[in-house]
Amino acid sequence: EPEVTQTPSHQVTQMGQEVILRCVPISNHLYFYWYRQILGQKVEFLVSFYNNEISEKSEIFDDQFSVERPDGSNFTLKIRSTKLEDSAMYFCASKASSETQYFGPGTRLLVL
Amino acid sequence: GIQVEQSPPDLILQEGANSTLRCNFSDSVNNLQWFHQNPWGQLINLFYIPSGTKQNGRLSATTVATERYSLLYISSSQTTDSGVYFCAVGQGWGKFQFGAGTQVVVTP
């Protein structure tokens, strides 16, 4: 069964550094998402992406965040200047239509 | 936005017991999924169930969309069923709104 992949699985960075989280969605999917989960809390929506542009973003997704689909396969989330409170698990998801959203295994980000 | 409430927040079961987890949502939805978050933090998709009933082994789920709730049944629970169960709802191809989850602990 096809699956969403994410790299790296873990990343440790210093406060103020830029990080790029990478995702490879399922190949025929059209809708892409990023979510995050702070330890012990629920999963929160960050941004959705369709037709090479952001379709919706949450208030968490401020100017420090950006997303890109640089080629036909990758979908990236960039955090320009990380803060301690950005420490979380970041999930990428994709879907083909109005059905199942498929989630990747997540990237655990720790900001020191 | 859509409000999602899950109950109970915590559940302790003895191995072999049955249980029911509930998800209430505040608006009409046409996407609903149940997930199990394993100890490594991965979200394992259990069911895509915007309406009706589905079964997969010892797990089954029912969504009554007109009454805005969904139920997840775990039968003959095993220790591997431990973890957090999340309900997520959405409309069309839009974002998911997650509930706060139910933490399940199955003891031997």
PDB file of C-alpha atoms in Angstrom:
ATOM      1  CA  GLU A   1       0.000   0.000   0.000  1.00  0.00           C
ATOM      2  CA  PRO A   2       1.408   3.445  -0.854  1.00  0.00           C
ATOM      3  CA  GLU A   3       2.359   5.609   2.075  1.00  0.00           C
ATOM      4  CA  VAL A   4       3.405   9.116   3.004  1.00  0.00           C
ATOM      5  CA  THR A   5       7.053   9.360   4.023  1.00  0.00           C
ATOM      6  CA  GLN A   6       8.758  12.047   6.101  1.00  0.00           C
ATOM      7  CA  THR A   7      12.382  12.928   6.747  1.00  0.00           C
ATOM      8  CA  PRO A   8      14.110  13.264   9.068  1.00  0.00           C
ATOM      9  CA  SER A   9      12.392  11.192  11.727  1.00  0.00           C
ATOM     10  CA  HIS A  10      14.056  13.268  14.453  1.00  0.00           C
ATOM     11  CA  GLN A  11      15.734  16.653  14.373  1.00  0.00           C
ATOM     12  CA  VAL A  12      17.452  18.604  17.117  1.00  0.00           C
ATOM     13  CA  THR A  13      18.229  22.256  16.455  1.00  0.00           C
ATOM     14  CA  GLN A  14      19.293  25.391  18.276  1.00  0.00           C
ATOM     15  CA  MET A  15      16.841  28.202  18.862  1.00  0.00           C
ATOM     16  CA  GLY A  16      17.001  30.700  16.002  1.00  0.00           C
ATOM     17  CA  GLN A  17      18.107  28.157  13.401  1.00  0.00           C
ATOM     18  CA  GLU A  18      16.172  27.350  10.249  1.00  0.00           C
ATOM     19  CA  VAL A  19      14.783  23.867   9.763  1.00  0.00           C
ATOM     20  CA  ILE A  20      13.223  22.199   6.748  1.00  0.00           C
ATOM     21  CA  LEU A  21      10.970  19.218   7.229  1.00  0.00           C
ATOM     22  CA  ARG A  22      10.418  17.054   4.204  1.00  0.00           C
ATOM     23  CA  CYS A  23       7.502  14.957   3.082  1.00  0.00           C
ATOM     24  CA  VAL A  24       6.821  12.782   0.069  1.00  0.00           C
ATOM     25  CA  PRO A  25       3.037  12.497  -0.328  1.00  0.00           C
ATOM     26  CA  ILE A  26       1.346   9.630  -2.127  1.00  0.00           C
ATOM     27  CA  SER A  27       1.978  10.122  -5.827  1.00  0.00           C
ATOM     28  CA  ASN A  28      -1.529  10.698  -7.222  1.00  0.00           C
ATOM     29  CA  HIS A  29      -2.727  12.838  -4.325  1.00  0.00           C
ATOM     30  CA  LEU A  30      -3.664  16.463  -4.851  1.00  0.00           C
ATOM     31  CA  TYR A  31      -4.213  17.876  -1.365  1.00  0.00           C
ATOM     32  CA  PHE A  32      -1.421  18.245   1.152  1.00  0.00           C
ATOM     33  CA  TYR A  33      -1.387  19.208   4.816  1.00  0.00           C
ATOM     34  CA  TRP A  34       0.910  19.883   7.725  1.00  0.00           C
ATOM     35  CA  TYR A  35      -0.165  19.328  11.323  1.00  0.00           C
ATOM     36  CA  ARG A  36       1.745  19.492  14.572  1.00  0.00           C
ATOM     37  CA  GLN A  37       1.363  17.896  17.978  1.00  0.00           C
ATOM     38  CA  ILE A  38       3.026  19.380  21.035  1.00  0.00           C
ATOM     39  CA  LEU A  39       3.897  16.640  23.506  1.00  0.00           C
ATOM     40  CA  GLY A  40       0.830  15.495  25.429  1.00  0.00           C
ATOM     41  CA  GLN A  41      -1.574  17.634  23.428  1.00  0.00           C
ATOM     42  CA  LYS A  42      -3.908  17.094  20.521  1.00  0.00           C
ATOM     43  CA  VAL A  43      -2.985  17.301  16.859  1.00  0.00           C
ATOM     44  CA  GLU A  44      -3.361  20.824  15.437  1.00  0.00           C
ATOM     45  CA  PHE A  45      -3.778  21.907  11.832  1.00  0.00           C
ATOM     46  CA  LEU A  46      -1.092  24.187  10.404  1.00  0.00           C
ATOM     47  CA  VAL A  47      -1.663  24.560   6.671  1.00  0.00           C
ATOM     48  CA  SER A  48      -3.247  22.987   3.618  1.00  0.00           C
ATOM     49  CA  PHE A  49      -1.903  23.188   0.080  1.00  0.00           C
ATOM     50  CA  TYR A  50      -3.573  22.583  -3.259  1.00  0.00           C
ATOM     51  CA  ASN A  51      -2.708  23.438  -6.835  1.00  0.00           C
ATOM     52  CA  ASN A  52       0.653  24.882  -5.775  1.00  0.00           C
ATOM     53  CA  GLU A  53      -0.726  27.351  -3.321  1.00  0.00           C
ATOM     54  CA  ILE A  54      -1.840  27.574   0.275  1.00  0.00           C
ATOM     55  CA  SER A  55      -5.571  26.974   0.537  1.00  0.00           C
ATOM     56  CA  GLU A  56      -5.931  27.475   4.279  1.00  0.00           C
ATOM     57  CA  LYS A  57      -3.685  28.217   7.234  1.00  0.00           C
ATOM     58  CA  SER A  58      -4.174  28.384  10.958  1.00  0.00           C
ATOM     59  CA  GLU A  59      -3.167  31.239  13.234  1.00  0.00           C
ATOM     60  CA  ILE A  60      -0.191  29.115  14.306  1.00  0.00           C
ATOM     61  CA  PHE A  61       1.171  29.351  10.762  1.00  0.00           C
ATOM     62  CA  ASP A  62       2.731  32.796  11.009  1.00  0.00           C
ATOM     63  CA  ASP A  63       5.472  34.465   8.951  1.00  0.00           C
ATOM     64  CA  GLN A  64       8.083  32.121  10.409  1.00  0.00           C
ATOM     65  CA  PHE A  65       6.529  29.208   8.529  1.00  0.00           C
ATOM     66  CA  SER A  66       6.441  28.505   4.823  1.00  0.00           C
ATOM     67  CA  VAL A  67       5.557  25.553   2.628  1.00  0.00           C
ATOM     68  CA  GLU A  68       6.723  24.588  -0.797  1.00  0.00           C
ATOM     69  CA  ARG A  69       6.311  21.860  -3.354  1.00  0.00           C
ATOM     70  CA  PRO A  70       9.653  22.313  -5.113  1.00  0.00           C
ATOM     71  CA  ASP A  71       9.240  19.427  -7.530  1.00  0.00           C
ATOM     72  CA  GLY A  72       6.574  16.885  -8.416  1.00  0.00           C
ATOM     73  CA  SER A  73       7.093  14.772  -5.335  1.00  0.00           C
ATOM     74  CA  ASN A  74       8.369  16.642  -2.286  1.00  0.00           C
ATOM     75  CA  PHE A  75       6.360  18.862   0.052  1.00  0.00           C
ATOM     76  CA  THR A  76       8.358  20.854   2.578  1.00  0.00           C
ATOM     77  CA  LEU A  77       7.692  22.855   5.717  1.00  0.00           C
ATOM     78  CA  LYS A  78      10.273  25.489   6.616  1.00  0.00           C
ATOM     79  CA  ILE A  79      10.575  27.192   9.958  1.00  0.00           C
ATOM     80  CA  ARG A  80      12.831  30.229   9.479  1.00  0.00           C
ATOM     81  CA  SER A  81      13.910  30.967  13.034  1.00  0.00           C
ATOM     82  CA  THR A  82      12.938  28.240  15.449  1.00  0.00           C
ATOM     83  CA  LYS A  83      11.646  28.950  18.945  1.00  0.00           C
ATOM     84  CA  LEU A  84      11.517  26.678  21.956  1.00  0.00           C
ATOM     85  CA  GLU A  85       7.744  26.400  21.547  1.00  0.00           C
ATOM     86  CA  ASP A  86       8.175  24.962  18.035  1.00  0.00           C
ATOM     87  CA  SER A  87       9.276  21.698  19.646  1.00  0.00           C
ATOM     88  CA  ALA A  88       6.645  19.195  18.555  1.00  0.00           C
ATOM     89  CA  MET A  89       5.876  16.269  16.315  1.00  0.00           C
ATOM     90  CA  TYR A  90       5.119  17.471  12.789  1.00  0.00           C
ATOM     91  CA  PHE A  91       2.882  15.359  10.584  1.00  0.00           C
ATOM     92  CA  CYS A  92       2.450  15.607   6.839  1.00  0.00           C
ATOM     93  CA  ALA A  93      -0.746  14.244   5.257  1.00  0.00           C
ATOM     94  CA  SER A  94      -2.138  13.907   1.764  1.00  0.00           C
ATOM     95  CA  LYS A  95      -5.392  12.906   0.136  1.00  0.00           C
ATOM     96  CA  ALA A  96      -6.690  12.265  -3.338  1.00  0.00           C
ATOM     97  CA  SER A  97     -10.211  13.622  -2.914  1.00  0.00           C
ATOM     98  CA  SER A  98     -12.876  13.882  -0.236  1.00  0.00           C
ATOM     99  CA  GLU A  99     -11.822  10.654   1.415  1.00  0.00           C
ATOM    100  CA  THR A 100      -9.104   9.310   3.653  1.00  0.00           C
ATOM    101  CA  GLN A 101      -6.263  11.585   4.697  1.00  0.00           C
ATOM    102  CA  TYR A 102      -3.078   9.575   4.842  1.00  0.00           C
ATOM    103  CA  PHE A 103      -0.619  10.635   7.504  1.00  0.00           C
ATOM    104  CA  GLY A 104       3.132  10.225   7.485  1.00  0.00           C
ATOM    105  CA  PRO A 105       5.058   8.863  10.476  1.00  0.00           C
ATOM    106  CA  GLY A 106       6.006  12.337  11.664  1.00  0.00           C
ATOM    107  CA  THR A 107       9.178  14.321  12.365  1.00  0.00           C
ATOM    108  CA  ARG A 108       9.973  14.914  16.001  1.00  0.00           C
ATOM    109  CA  LEU A 109      11.546  18.372  16.300  1.00  0.00           C
ATOM    110  CA  LEU A 110      13.361  19.453  19.434  1.00  0.00           C
ATOM    111  CA  VAL A 111      14.475  23.070  19.739  1.00  0.00           C
ATOM    112  CA  LEU A 112      17.129  23.745  22.381  1.00  0.00           C
TER     113      LEU A 112
ATOM    114  CA  GLY B   1     -14.552  25.964  13.645  1.00  0.00           C
ATOM    115  CA  ILE B   2     -15.938  22.527  14.375  1.00  0.00           C
ATOM    116  CA  GLN B   3     -15.658  21.447  18.003  1.00  0.00           C
ATOM    117  CA  VAL B   4     -14.733  17.809  18.648  1.00  0.00           C
ATOM    118  CA  GLU B   5     -15.182  16.210  22.041  1.00  0.00           C
ATOM    119  CA  GLN B   6     -13.967  12.752  22.922  1.00  0.00           C
ATOM    120  CA  SER B   7     -14.944  10.719  25.935  1.00  0.00           C
ATOM    121  CA  PRO B   8     -13.804   9.342  28.218  1.00  0.00           C
ATOM    122  CA  PRO B   9     -10.441  11.131  28.428  1.00  0.00           C
ATOM    123  CA  ASP B  10      -8.855   8.089  30.068  1.00  0.00           C
ATOM    124  CA  LEU B  11      -9.761   4.422  30.121  1.00  0.00           C
ATOM    125  CA  ILE B  12      -8.118   1.568  31.998  1.00  0.00           C
ATOM    126  CA  LEU B  13      -9.085  -1.915  30.883  1.00  0.00           C
ATOM    127  CA  GLN B  14      -8.152  -5.386  31.831  1.00  0.00           C
ATOM    128  CA  GLU B  15      -7.037  -7.577  28.973  1.00  0.00           C
ATOM    129  CA  GLY B  16     -10.044  -9.229  27.376  1.00  0.00           C
ATOM    130  CA  ALA B  17     -12.500  -6.468  28.267  1.00  0.00           C
ATOM    131  CA  ASN B  18     -14.650  -4.565  25.777  1.00  0.00           C
ATOM    132  CA  SER B  19     -14.928  -0.779  25.576  1.00  0.00           C
ATOM    133  CA  THR B  20     -16.609   2.044  23.702  1.00  0.00           C
ATOM    134  CA  LEU B  21     -15.014   5.388  22.871  1.00  0.00           C
ATOM    135  CA  ARG B  22     -17.164   8.305  21.818  1.00  0.00           C
ATOM    136  CA  CYS B  23     -16.612  11.305  19.550  1.00  0.00           C
ATOM    137  CA  ASN B  24     -19.125  14.164  19.407  1.00  0.00           C
ATOM    138  CA  PHE B  25     -18.817  16.970  16.882  1.00  0.00           C
ATOM    139  CA  SER B  26     -20.562  20.296  16.664  1.00  0.00           C
ATOM    140  CA  ASP B  27     -21.328  20.623  12.954  1.00  0.00           C
ATOM    141  CA  SER B  28     -22.099  18.460   9.951  1.00  0.00           C
ATOM    142  CA  VAL B  29     -19.065  16.728   8.495  1.00  0.00           C
ATOM    143  CA  ASN B  30     -18.415  14.503   5.528  1.00  0.00           C
ATOM    144  CA  ASN B  31     -15.019  13.243   6.637  1.00  0.00           C
ATOM    145  CA  LEU B  32     -14.326  11.398   9.853  1.00  0.00           C
ATOM    146  CA  GLN B  33     -11.386   9.202  10.764  1.00  0.00           C
ATOM    147  CA  TRP B  34     -10.324   7.298  13.848  1.00  0.00           C
ATOM    148  CA  PHE B  35      -6.623   7.007  14.611  1.00  0.00           C
ATOM    149  CA  HIS B  36      -4.533   5.076  17.098  1.00  0.00           C
ATOM    150  CA  GLN B  37      -1.346   6.826  18.181  1.00  0.00           C
ATOM    151  CA  ASN B  38       1.261   4.222  18.984  1.00  0.00           C
ATOM    152  CA  PRO B  39       4.072   4.594  21.550  1.00  0.00           C
ATOM    153  CA  TRP B  40       6.372   5.948  18.834  1.00  0.00           C
ATOM    154  CA  GLY B  41       3.934   8.760  18.110  1.00  0.00           C
ATOM    155  CA  GLN B  42       2.762   7.511  14.739  1.00  0.00           C
ATOM    156  CA  LEU B  43      -0.890   8.048  13.813  1.00  0.00           C
ATOM    157  CA  ILE B  44      -2.273   4.752  12.601  1.00  0.00           C
ATOM    158  CA  ASN B  45      -5.441   5.118  10.553  1.00  0.00           C
ATOM    159  CA  LEU B  46      -8.126   2.789  11.892  1.00  0.00           C
ATOM    160  CA  PHE B  47     -11.251   3.800  10.012  1.00  0.00           C
ATOM    161  CA  TYR B  48     -12.458   6.333   7.497  1.00  0.00           C
ATOM    162  CA  ILE B  49     -16.101   6.459   8.524  1.00  0.00           C
ATOM    163  CA  PRO B  50     -18.135   9.615   7.785  1.00  0.00           C
ATOM    164  CA  SER B  51     -21.283   7.505   8.167  1.00  0.00           C
ATOM    165  CA  GLY B  52     -22.386   3.935   8.740  1.00  0.00           C
ATOM    166  CA  THR B  53     -20.621   1.029  10.393  1.00  0.00           C
ATOM    167  CA  LYS B  54     -17.325  -0.702   9.661  1.00  0.00           C
ATOM    168  CA  GLN B  55     -15.468  -3.562  11.277  1.00  0.00           C
ATOM    169  CA  ASN B  56     -11.833  -4.585  11.172  1.00  0.00           C
ATOM    170  CA  GLY B  57     -10.983  -7.538  13.359  1.00  0.00           C
ATOM    171  CA  ARG B  58     -11.618  -6.687  17.000  1.00  0.00           C
ATOM    172  CA  LEU B  59     -12.304  -3.050  16.195  1.00  0.00           C
ATOM    173  CA  SER B  60     -15.480  -1.589  14.807  1.00  0.00           C
ATOM    174  CA  ALA B  61     -16.844   1.920  14.388  1.00  0.00           C
ATOM    175  CA  THR B  62     -20.214   3.522  13.857  1.00  0.00           C
ATOM    176  CA  THR B  63     -20.958   7.088  12.825  1.00  0.00           C
ATOM    177  CA  VAL B  64     -24.417   8.607  13.056  1.00  0.00           C
ATOM    178  CA  ALA B  65     -23.819  11.750  11.045  1.00  0.00           C
ATOM    179  CA  THR B  66     -27.317  13.170  11.569  1.00  0.00           C
ATOM    180  CA  GLU B  67     -26.761  13.075  15.335  1.00  0.00           C
ATOM    181  CA  ARG B  68     -23.130  14.187  15.103  1.00  0.00           C
ATOM    182  CA  TYR B  69     -21.360  11.409  16.897  1.00  0.00           C
ATOM    183  CA  SER B  70     -19.156   8.433  16.237  1.00  0.00           C
ATOM    184  CA  LEU B  71     -18.321   5.416  18.368  1.00  0.00           C
ATOM    185  CA  LEU B  72     -15.261   3.191  18.331  1.00  0.00           C
ATOM    186  CA  TYR B  73     -15.629  -0.268  19.831  1.00  0.00           C
ATOM    187  CA  ILE B  74     -12.710  -2.321  21.062  1.00  0.00           C
ATOM    188  CA  SER B  75     -13.546  -5.920  21.815  1.00  0.00           C
ATOM    189  CA  SER B  76     -11.410  -8.480  23.662  1.00  0.00           C
ATOM    190  CA  SER B  77      -8.794  -5.806  24.335  1.00  0.00           C
ATOM    191  CA  GLN B  78      -5.094  -6.669  24.245  1.00  0.00           C
ATOM    192  CA  THR B  79      -2.109  -4.854  25.716  1.00  0.00           C
ATOM    193  CA  THR B  80      -1.144  -3.779  22.197  1.00  0.00           C
ATOM    194  CA  ASP B  81      -4.360  -1.746  22.071  1.00  0.00           C
ATOM    195  CA  SER B  82      -2.866   0.673  24.588  1.00  0.00           C
ATOM    196  CA  GLY B  83      -2.261   4.198  23.350  1.00  0.00           C
ATOM    197  CA  VAL B  84      -4.208   7.301  22.494  1.00  0.00           C
ATOM    198  CA  TYR B  85      -7.227   7.121  20.188  1.00  0.00           C
ATOM    199  CA  PHE B  86      -8.078  10.235  18.220  1.00  0.00           C
ATOM    200  CA  CYS B  87     -11.166  11.157  16.290  1.00  0.00           C
ATOM    201  CA  ALA B  88     -10.702  13.712  13.486  1.00  0.00           C
ATOM    202  CA  VAL B  89     -13.437  15.382  11.475  1.00  0.00           C
ATOM    203  CA  GLY B  90     -13.564  17.629   8.438  1.00  0.00           C
ATOM    204  CA  GLN B  91     -15.554  18.911   5.503  1.00  0.00           C
ATOM    205  CA  GLY B  92     -14.735  18.289   1.863  1.00  0.00           C
ATOM    206  CA  TRP B  93     -11.024  18.361   1.196  1.00  0.00           C
ATOM    207  CA  GLY B  94     -10.424  20.768   4.051  1.00  0.00           C
ATOM    208  CA  LYS B  95      -8.420  20.373   7.210  1.00  0.00           C
ATOM    209  CA  PHE B  96      -9.070  17.895   9.955  1.00  0.00           C
ATOM    210  CA  GLN B  97     -10.091  19.049  13.393  1.00  0.00           C
ATOM    211  CA  PHE B  98      -8.871  16.571  16.005  1.00  0.00           C
ATOM    212  CA  GLY B  99     -10.366  15.747  19.358  1.00  0.00           C
ATOM    213  CA  ALA B 100      -8.259  15.680  22.503  1.00  0.00           C
ATOM    214  CA  GLY B 101      -8.095  11.889  22.404  1.00  0.00           C
ATOM    215  CA  THR B 102      -8.841   9.008  24.738  1.00  0.00           C
ATOM    216  CA  GLN B 103      -5.832   7.512  26.539  1.00  0.00           C
ATOM    217  CA  VAL B 104      -6.357   3.749  26.769  1.00  0.00           C
ATOM    218  CA  VAL B 105      -4.301   1.527  29.043  1.00  0.00           C
ATOM    219  CA  VAL B 106      -4.845  -2.224  28.818  1.00  0.00           C
ATOM    220  CA  THR B 107      -3.397  -4.142  31.745  1.00  0.00           C
ATOM    221  CA  PRO B 108      -2.442  -7.825  31.609  1.00  0.00           C
TER     222      PRO B 108
END
